[in-house]
CSV table of C-alpha atoms and ligand atoms in Angstrom, one decimal:
chain,number,residue,atom,x,y,z
A,1,MET,CA,88.3,135.3,134.4
A,2,GLN,CA,86.9,131.9,135.3
A,3,GLN,CA,89.5,129.2,135.3
A,4,ARG,CA,89.7,127.0,132.1
A,5,VAL,CA,87.6,123.9,132.3
A,6,TYR,CA,88.3,120.4,131.2
A,7,ASN,CA,86.6,120.4,127.8
A,8,PHE,CA,85.4,117.0,126.6
A,9,ASN,CA,83.5,118.3,123.6
A,10,PRO,CA,83.7,116.1,120.5
A,11,GLY,CA,84.5,119.0,118.1
A,12,PRO,CA,85.3,121.8,118.1
A,13,ALA,CA,87.4,120.5,120.9
A,14,THR,CA,90.0,121.6,123.4
A,15,LEU,CA,93.3,123.0,122.1
A,16,PRO,CA,96.7,122.9,123.7
A,17,LEU,CA,97.0,125.8,126.1
A,18,PRO,CA,100.5,126.8,125.0
A,19,VAL,CA,99.1,127.1,121.5
A,20,LEU,CA,96.3,129.4,122.6
A,21,GLU,CA,98.7,131.5,124.6
A,22,GLN,CA,101.0,131.9,121.6
A,23,VAL,CA,98.0,132.9,119.4
A,24,GLN,CA,97.1,135.5,122.1
A,25,ARG,CA,100.6,136.9,122.3
A,26,GLU,CA,100.9,137.2,118.5
A,27,LEU,CA,97.4,138.3,117.8
A,28,LEU,CA,97.9,142.0,117.4
A,29,ASN,CA,101.3,142.1,116.0
A,30,TYR,CA,102.6,139.0,114.2
A,31,LYS,CA,106.4,138.9,113.9
A,32,ASP,CA,106.7,142.7,114.1
A,33,LYS,CA,104.6,143.2,111.0
A,34,GLY,CA,102.2,145.5,112.9
A,35,MET,CA,99.2,143.3,112.0
A,36,SER,CA,97.7,140.0,112.8
A,37,VAL,CA,97.9,136.8,110.8
A,38,MET,CA,94.3,137.4,109.9
A,39,GLU,CA,95.3,140.6,108.1
A,40,ILE,CA,98.4,139.6,106.1
A,41,SER,CA,98.2,138.6,102.5
A,42,HIS,CA,98.0,134.9,101.7
A,43,ARG,CA,100.5,135.6,98.9
A,44,SER,CA,103.0,137.1,101.3
A,45,LYS,CA,106.3,135.5,102.3
A,46,ASP,CA,105.1,135.4,105.9
A,47,PHE,CA,102.0,133.4,105.1
A,48,GLU,CA,103.9,131.1,102.7
A,49,GLU,CA,106.3,130.3,105.6
A,50,ILE,CA,103.3,129.3,107.8
A,51,ILE,CA,101.5,127.1,105.3
A,52,PHE,CA,104.6,125.4,103.9
A,53,GLU,CA,105.9,124.8,107.4
A,54,ALA,CA,102.5,123.2,108.3
A,55,GLU,CA,102.8,121.1,105.1
A,56,SER,CA,106.3,119.9,106.0
A,57,LEU,CA,105.3,119.1,109.6
A,58,VAL,CA,102.5,116.9,108.5
A,59,LYS,CA,104.9,115.1,106.2
A,60,GLU,CA,107.5,114.8,109.0
A,61,LEU,CA,105.1,113.6,111.7
A,62,LEU,CA,103.4,111.0,109.5
A,63,GLY,CA,106.6,110.0,107.7
A,64,LEU,CA,105.2,110.9,104.2
A,65,GLY,CA,107.3,110.5,101.2
A,66,GLU,CA,107.6,112.6,98.1
A,67,ASP,CA,104.8,110.6,96.5
A,68,TYR,CA,102.2,112.3,98.7
A,69,GLN,CA,100.7,115.8,98.5
A,70,VAL,CA,99.5,117.6,101.7
A,71,LEU,CA,96.5,120.0,101.2
A,72,PHE,CA,94.7,122.4,103.5
A,73,LEU,CA,91.1,122.8,102.2
A,74,GLN,CA,87.8,124.2,103.3
A,75,GLY,CA,84.3,122.6,103.6
A,76,GLY,CA,85.1,120.3,106.5
A,77,ALA,CA,85.3,116.5,106.3
A,78,SER,CA,81.7,116.7,105.0
A,79,LEU,CA,82.8,118.2,101.7
A,80,GLN,CA,85.4,115.4,101.4
A,81,PHE,CA,82.4,112.9,101.5
A,82,ALA,CA,81.4,114.5,98.2
A,83,MET,CA,84.8,115.4,96.7
A,84,VAL,CA,86.2,111.8,97.0
A,85,PRO,CA,83.4,110.4,94.7
A,86,LEU,CA,83.3,113.5,92.5
A,87,ASN,CA,87.0,113.0,91.7
A,88,PHE,CA,87.3,109.2,91.7
A,89,LEU,CA,83.9,107.5,91.3
A,90,SER,CA,83.6,107.9,87.5
A,91,GLU,CA,80.8,106.5,85.4
A,92,GLY,CA,80.9,102.8,85.1
A,93,THR,CA,82.9,102.3,88.3
A,94,ILE,CA,81.9,101.4,91.8
A,95,ALA,CA,83.2,102.4,95.2
A,96,ASP,CA,83.1,100.2,98.3
A,97,TYR,CA,82.2,101.7,101.7
A,98,ILE,CA,82.7,100.0,105.1
A,99,LEU,CA,80.2,101.3,107.5
A,100,THR,CA,81.3,101.5,111.1
A,101,GLY,CA,79.4,104.6,112.3
A,102,HIS,CA,77.5,107.8,111.8
A,103,PHE,CA,80.1,109.6,109.6
A,104,ALA,CA,80.9,106.5,107.5
A,105,GLU,CA,77.1,106.3,106.7
A,106,LYS,CA,77.1,110.0,105.7
A,107,ALA,CA,80.2,109.4,103.4
A,108,TYR,CA,78.4,106.5,101.8
A,109,LYS,CA,75.2,108.4,101.2
A,110,GLU,CA,77.0,111.2,99.5
A,111,ALA,CA,78.8,108.8,97.2
A,112,ALA,CA,75.6,107.0,96.4
A,113,LYS,CA,74.2,110.4,95.1
A,114,ILE,CA,77.2,110.8,92.8
A,115,GLY,CA,77.8,107.3,91.5
A,116,LYS,CA,77.5,103.7,92.3
A,117,ALA,CA,78.4,102.9,95.9
A,118,ASN,CA,78.4,99.5,97.6
A,119,ILE,CA,78.2,98.7,101.3
A,120,ALA,CA,81.1,96.2,101.6
A,121,ALA,CA,80.5,95.6,105.3
A,122,SER,CA,78.6,97.2,108.1
A,123,SER,CA,78.3,96.9,111.9
A,124,LYS,CA,75.0,98.7,112.1
A,125,ASP,CA,73.2,95.5,113.2
A,126,THR,CA,74.8,95.9,116.6
A,127,ASN,CA,74.4,99.7,116.7
A,128,TYR,CA,78.0,100.2,115.6
A,129,ASP,CA,79.5,98.9,118.8
A,130,ARG,CA,82.4,97.3,116.8
A,131,ILE,CA,84.7,97.5,113.8
A,132,VAL,CA,83.8,94.8,111.2
A,133,ASN,CA,86.0,91.7,110.8
A,134,MET,CA,88.2,91.3,107.7
A,135,ASP,CA,86.2,88.2,106.8
A,136,GLU,CA,82.9,90.1,106.7
A,137,ILE,CA,84.1,92.5,104.0
A,138,ARG,CA,82.6,91.8,100.6
A,139,LEU,CA,84.4,93.9,98.0
A,140,SER,CA,82.9,94.6,94.6
A,141,CYS,CA,84.8,93.5,91.5
A,142,SER,CA,87.7,96.0,91.2
A,143,PRO,CA,86.2,99.0,93.0
A,144,ALA,CA,87.5,102.5,92.3
A,145,TYR,CA,88.4,102.7,96.0
A,146,VAL,CA,87.5,101.4,99.5
A,147,HIS,CA,86.5,104.0,102.1
A,148,ILE,CA,86.9,103.5,105.8
A,149,THR,CA,86.5,105.7,108.9
A,150,SER,CA,89.5,105.2,111.2
A,151,ASN,CA,87.8,106.4,114.4
A,152,ASN,CA,84.1,106.5,115.0
A,153,THR,CA,83.6,109.7,116.9
A,154,VAL,CA,79.9,109.1,117.8
A,155,TYR,CA,80.1,105.5,118.8
A,156,GLY,CA,83.6,105.4,120.3
A,157,THR,CA,85.1,102.6,118.2
A,158,GLN,CA,88.5,102.6,116.4
A,159,TRP,CA,90.2,100.5,113.8
A,160,LYS,CA,93.2,98.9,115.6
A,161,VAL,CA,94.7,97.3,112.5
A,162,PHE,CA,94.0,98.9,109.2
A,163,PRO,CA,92.8,96.7,106.3
A,164,ASP,CA,95.0,96.0,103.3
A,165,PHE,CA,93.3,95.5,99.9
A,166,GLY,CA,96.4,95.3,97.8
A,167,ASP,CA,96.3,97.6,94.7
A,168,ILE,CA,92.8,98.9,95.4
A,169,PRO,CA,93.0,102.6,96.6
A,170,LEU,CA,92.3,103.0,100.3
A,171,VAL,CA,90.5,106.2,101.4
A,172,ALA,CA,90.2,107.1,105.1
A,173,ASP,CA,88.3,109.7,107.1
A,174,MET,CA,90.6,110.2,110.0
A,175,SER,CA,88.9,113.4,111.3
A,176,SER,CA,88.9,112.2,114.9
A,177,ASP,CA,92.2,110.4,115.3
A,178,ILE,CA,94.7,111.9,112.9
A,179,MET,CA,98.0,112.5,114.7
A,180,SER,CA,96.9,110.5,117.7
A,181,ARG,CA,99.1,107.5,116.9
A,182,PRO,CA,101.7,106.3,114.3
A,183,PHE,CA,100.4,104.2,111.4
A,184,ASP,CA,101.6,103.0,108.1
A,185,VAL,CA,100.6,105.8,105.7
A,186,SER,CA,101.7,103.9,102.7
A,187,LYS,CA,98.6,101.8,102.9
A,188,PHE,CA,96.5,104.8,102.1
A,189,ASP,CA,95.9,106.7,98.9
A,190,LEU,CA,93.8,109.5,100.4
A,191,ILE,CA,93.3,110.6,104.0
A,192,TYR,CA,91.2,113.5,105.1
A,193,ALA,CA,90.4,115.1,108.4
A,194,GLY,CA,88.4,118.1,109.6
A,195,ALA,CA,90.7,120.1,111.8
A,196,GLN,CA,88.4,120.7,114.8
A,197,LYS,CA,89.1,117.5,116.7
A,198,ASN,CA,92.9,116.8,116.7
A,199,LEU,CA,94.4,119.6,114.6
A,200,GLY,CA,93.1,123.1,115.3
A,201,PRO,CA,90.1,125.3,114.8
A,202,ALA,CA,87.1,124.4,112.6
A,203,GLY,CA,87.3,125.7,109.0
A,204,VAL,CA,90.2,123.9,107.6
A,205,THR,CA,90.5,120.3,106.4
A,206,LEU,CA,93.7,118.3,106.1
A,207,VAL,CA,93.9,116.2,102.9
A,208,ILE,CA,96.8,113.8,102.2
A,209,ILE,CA,96.7,112.4,98.7
A,210,ARG,CA,99.0,110.1,96.8
A,211,LYS,CA,100.2,112.0,93.8
A,212,ASN,CA,99.3,109.3,91.2
A,213,MET,CA,95.6,109.7,92.2
A,214,LEU,CA,95.7,113.3,90.8
A,215,GLU,CA,95.9,112.0,87.3
A,216,LYS,CA,92.5,110.3,87.6
A,217,VAL,CA,90.6,113.6,88.3
A,218,PRO,CA,88.0,114.3,85.5
A,219,GLU,CA,88.2,117.5,83.5
A,220,ASN,CA,84.6,118.6,83.7
A,221,MET,CA,84.5,119.7,87.3
A,222,PRO,CA,84.6,123.1,89.1
A,223,SER,CA,88.2,124.0,89.9
A,224,MET,CA,87.5,124.3,93.7
A,225,LEU,CA,86.5,120.6,93.8
A,226,ARG,CA,89.4,119.3,91.9
A,227,TYR,CA,92.3,117.8,93.9
A,228,ASP,CA,94.7,118.2,91.0
A,229,VAL,CA,94.1,122.0,90.7
A,230,LEU,CA,94.3,122.4,94.5
A,231,ALA,CA,97.5,120.3,94.6
A,232,GLU,CA,99.1,122.2,91.7
A,233,LYS,CA,98.6,125.4,93.6
A,234,ARG,CA,99.7,124.0,96.9
A,235,SER,CA,96.4,124.9,98.6
A,236,LEU,CA,96.7,128.4,97.4
A,237,TYR,CA,94.4,128.3,94.4
A,238,ASN,CA,92.2,130.8,96.2
A,239,THR,CA,92.4,132.5,99.6
A,240,PRO,CA,92.9,129.7,102.1
A,241,PRO,CA,91.6,129.9,105.7
A,242,CYS,CA,94.9,131.6,106.7
A,243,PHE,CA,94.3,132.0,110.4
A,244,ASN,CA,93.1,128.4,110.9
A,245,ILE,CA,96.2,127.1,109.0
A,246,TYR,CA,98.4,129.2,111.3
A,247,VAL,CA,96.8,127.6,114.4
A,248,VAL,CA,97.1,124.1,112.8
A,249,ASN,CA,100.8,124.8,112.3
A,250,LEU,CA,101.2,125.7,116.0
A,251,VAL,CA,99.3,122.5,117.0
A,252,LEU,CA,101.6,120.4,114.7
A,253,LYS,CA,104.7,122.0,116.3
A,254,TRP,CA,103.2,121.2,119.7
A,255,VAL,CA,102.8,117.6,118.7
A,256,LYS,CA,106.4,117.5,117.5
A,257,GLU,CA,107.7,119.2,120.7
A,258,ASN,CA,105.8,116.7,122.8
A,259,GLY,CA,107.4,113.7,121.2
A,260,GLY,CA,105.5,113.1,118.0
A,261,LEU,CA,103.0,110.4,117.3
A,262,GLU,CA,104.7,107.6,119.3
A,263,ALA,CA,104.5,109.8,122.4
A,264,MET,CA,100.9,110.9,121.6
A,265,LYS,CA,99.9,107.2,121.3
A,266,GLU,CA,101.4,106.3,124.6
A,267,ARG,CA,99.9,109.3,126.3
A,268,ASN,CA,96.5,108.8,124.7
A,269,GLU,CA,96.3,105.2,125.7
A,270,GLU,CA,97.1,105.9,129.3
A,271,LYS,CA,94.5,108.7,129.4
A,272,ALA,CA,91.8,106.5,128.0
A,273,SER,CA,92.7,103.6,130.3
A,274,HIS,CA,91.8,105.7,133.3
A,275,ILE,CA,88.3,106.3,132.1
A,276,TYR,CA,87.8,102.8,130.8
A,277,GLU,CA,88.9,101.5,134.2
A,278,ALA,CA,86.3,103.6,135.9
A,279,ILE,CA,83.7,102.0,133.6
A,280,ASP,CA,85.0,98.5,134.1
A,281,ASN,CA,85.3,98.8,137.9
A,282,SER,CA,81.9,100.3,138.4
A,283,GLY,CA,80.1,97.0,139.0
A,284,GLY,CA,78.0,97.5,136.0
A,285,PHE,CA,76.8,101.0,136.8
A,286,TYR,CA,78.6,102.4,133.7
A,287,LYS,CA,78.1,100.3,130.5
A,288,GLY,CA,80.6,101.0,127.7
A,289,HIS,CA,79.0,101.2,124.3
A,290,ALA,CA,81.9,99.8,122.3
A,291,GLN,CA,83.0,96.2,122.5
A,292,LYS,CA,86.3,96.1,124.4
A,293,GLU,CA,88.7,95.2,121.6
A,294,TYR,CA,87.5,98.1,119.4
A,295,ARG,CA,87.4,100.8,122.1
A,296,SER,CA,88.5,104.2,120.9
A,297,VAL,CA,91.3,106.0,122.5
A,298,MET,CA,89.8,109.3,121.4
A,299,ASN,CA,86.1,109.0,122.2
A,300,VAL,CA,84.9,107.1,125.3
A,301,THR,CA,81.1,106.3,125.2
A,302,PHE,CA,79.1,104.8,128.0
A,303,ARG,CA,75.6,104.7,129.5
A,304,LEU,CA,74.3,105.0,133.0
A,305,PRO,CA,71.4,102.9,134.5
A,306,ASN,CA,68.8,105.5,133.3
A,307,GLU,CA,68.5,108.9,131.5
A,308,ASP,CA,67.8,110.8,134.7
A,309,LEU,CA,71.1,109.7,136.1
A,310,GLU,CA,72.8,110.6,132.8
A,311,LYS,CA,71.4,114.1,133.0
A,312,LEU,CA,72.5,114.4,136.6
A,313,PHE,CA,75.9,113.1,135.7
A,314,VAL,CA,76.3,115.8,133.0
A,315,LYS,CA,75.1,118.5,135.3
A,316,GLU,CA,77.3,117.6,138.3
A,317,ALA,CA,80.3,117.0,136.1
A,318,ALA,CA,79.9,120.5,134.7
A,319,GLU,CA,79.7,121.9,138.2
A,320,ASN,CA,83.1,120.2,138.8
A,321,GLY,CA,84.7,121.8,135.7
A,322,LEU,CA,84.2,118.8,133.4
A,323,VAL,CA,82.2,120.0,130.4
A,324,GLY,CA,81.0,118.7,127.0
A,325,LEU,CA,80.2,115.2,128.2
A,326,LYS,CA,76.7,114.7,126.8
A,327,GLY,CA,76.6,111.8,124.3
A,328,HIS,CA,75.4,112.0,120.7
A,329,ARG,CA,71.7,111.4,120.3
A,330,SER,CA,72.1,108.2,118.4
A,331,VAL,CA,74.0,106.5,121.3
A,332,GLY,CA,72.7,108.6,124.2
A,333,GLY,CA,74.5,108.5,127.5
A,334,ILE,CA,77.9,110.0,127.9
A,335,ARG,CA,80.8,110.7,125.6
A,336,ALA,CA,84.2,111.9,126.7
A,337,SER,CA,86.3,113.1,123.8
A,338,ILE,CA,89.9,113.0,124.8
A,339,TYR,CA,91.9,114.1,121.8
A,340,ASN,CA,95.6,114.9,121.8
A,341,ALA,CA,95.1,118.2,123.6
A,342,MET,CA,93.2,116.8,126.5
A,343,SER,CA,95.6,116.4,129.4
A,344,LYS,CA,96.1,113.4,131.6
A,345,GLU,CA,95.0,115.5,134.5
A,346,GLY,CA,91.6,116.1,132.8
A,347,CYS,CA,91.2,112.3,132.3
A,348,LEU,CA,92.2,111.6,135.9
A,349,ALA,CA,89.7,114.2,137.1
A,350,LEU,CA,86.9,112.6,135.1
A,351,ALA,CA,87.7,109.1,136.3
A,352,GLU,CA,87.7,110.3,139.9
A,353,PHE,CA,84.4,112.1,139.4
A,354,MET,CA,83.0,108.9,137.9
A,355,ASN,CA,84.1,106.9,140.9
A,356,ASP,CA,82.6,109.4,143.3
A,357,PHE,CA,79.4,109.5,141.3
A,358,VAL,CA,78.9,105.7,141.6
A,359,LYS,CA,79.5,105.9,145.3
A,360,LYS,CA,76.8,108.6,145.6
A,361,HIS,CA,74.2,107.3,143.2
A,362,GLY,CA,75.1,103.6,142.5
B,1,LIG,C1,83.4,115.4,113.0
B,1,LIG,C2,83.5,114.4,111.9
B,1,LIG,C3,83.1,114.6,110.6
B,1,LIG,C4,82.4,115.9,110.2
B,1,LIG,O1,83.3,116.9,110.0
B,1,LIG,P1,82.9,118.4,109.5
B,1,LIG,O2,84.3,119.0,109.4
B,1,LIG,O3,82.0,119.0,110.4
B,1,LIG,O4,82.4,118.2,108.1
B,1,LIG,C5,83.4,113.6,109.7
B,1,LIG,N1,83.9,112.5,110.0
B,1,LIG,C6,84.3,112.2,111.3
B,1,LIG,C7,85.0,110.9,111.6
B,1,LIG,C8,84.2,113.2,112.3
B,1,LIG,O5,84.6,112.9,113.5
């Protein structure tokens, strides 16, 4: 078998090797049951153990109190773009969206189809190279909620300090930086994250919801779209994505064994600093997309002097075992996604490759 590469893909993304190895060991015969996790009943004790352990690890790692419910749903973060307004943007109310990137825009557009949505602030005018300032935010009169995107996967920017709007419910898409750093969860009323960046395989979405939000869900909606129904059944209203939840549980255990969110933050900041240093010390050869104070610790985005060099960079990097570096079409250039599971060695290897590439082509 070819050696494993350093995988900088934005999502689905690299997973911790010890997790993959455990999945492999347990694949044919989970806990002496003579079958795999894919084959056991979602109503069995064995699966309940898995899903409830994952639930309690999310609570433990984030320091969630009893006033929050943890859910494992399907449909990706993209279904949450619609579910949030379907559940909370009722007739006669308005929701405020802060646009800081590609997925924030998508979330806003879905809400605008369902009800009244307002753009409370946007950094589109500078091609989303920054997070908006607090004094730019123009909220509506008592909005149903405010929606933010904690880390902008495509543009490589990240909220460093979360906003606080008092009693107005705060909703956040944390798909690309959940579990990468500690933060004050009590500021948020709903958090969602597709698993395929920081949590596990695609196909399961983590939702954390404050229980008092569940009372606001309208009656006239399909059960599968209702947070209150899904919460009442503890994510077991229908057959959940069992295998994916099993892998998420292993990833959460890995996060815990590796020191939890404080340790993740420290490690992630160091990892990112090596790549940002290579950008900043390149004499202008590499140009970072994000303004420095908003630089993401999860997605590092930069351009080279021209597109031919960018293509060559991606090609030569791949030949050196560094894959998945092509940027999103709306930014172009290069994007290195360095979620929790990317090792420091991977980031150092990329930084070294970048330095060599400047020497050769700069
Ligand atoms: C990847 C991503 C999404 C889309 O997630 P899906 O699970 O594919 O729907 C949404 N928001 C952010 C911030 C992302 O990084």
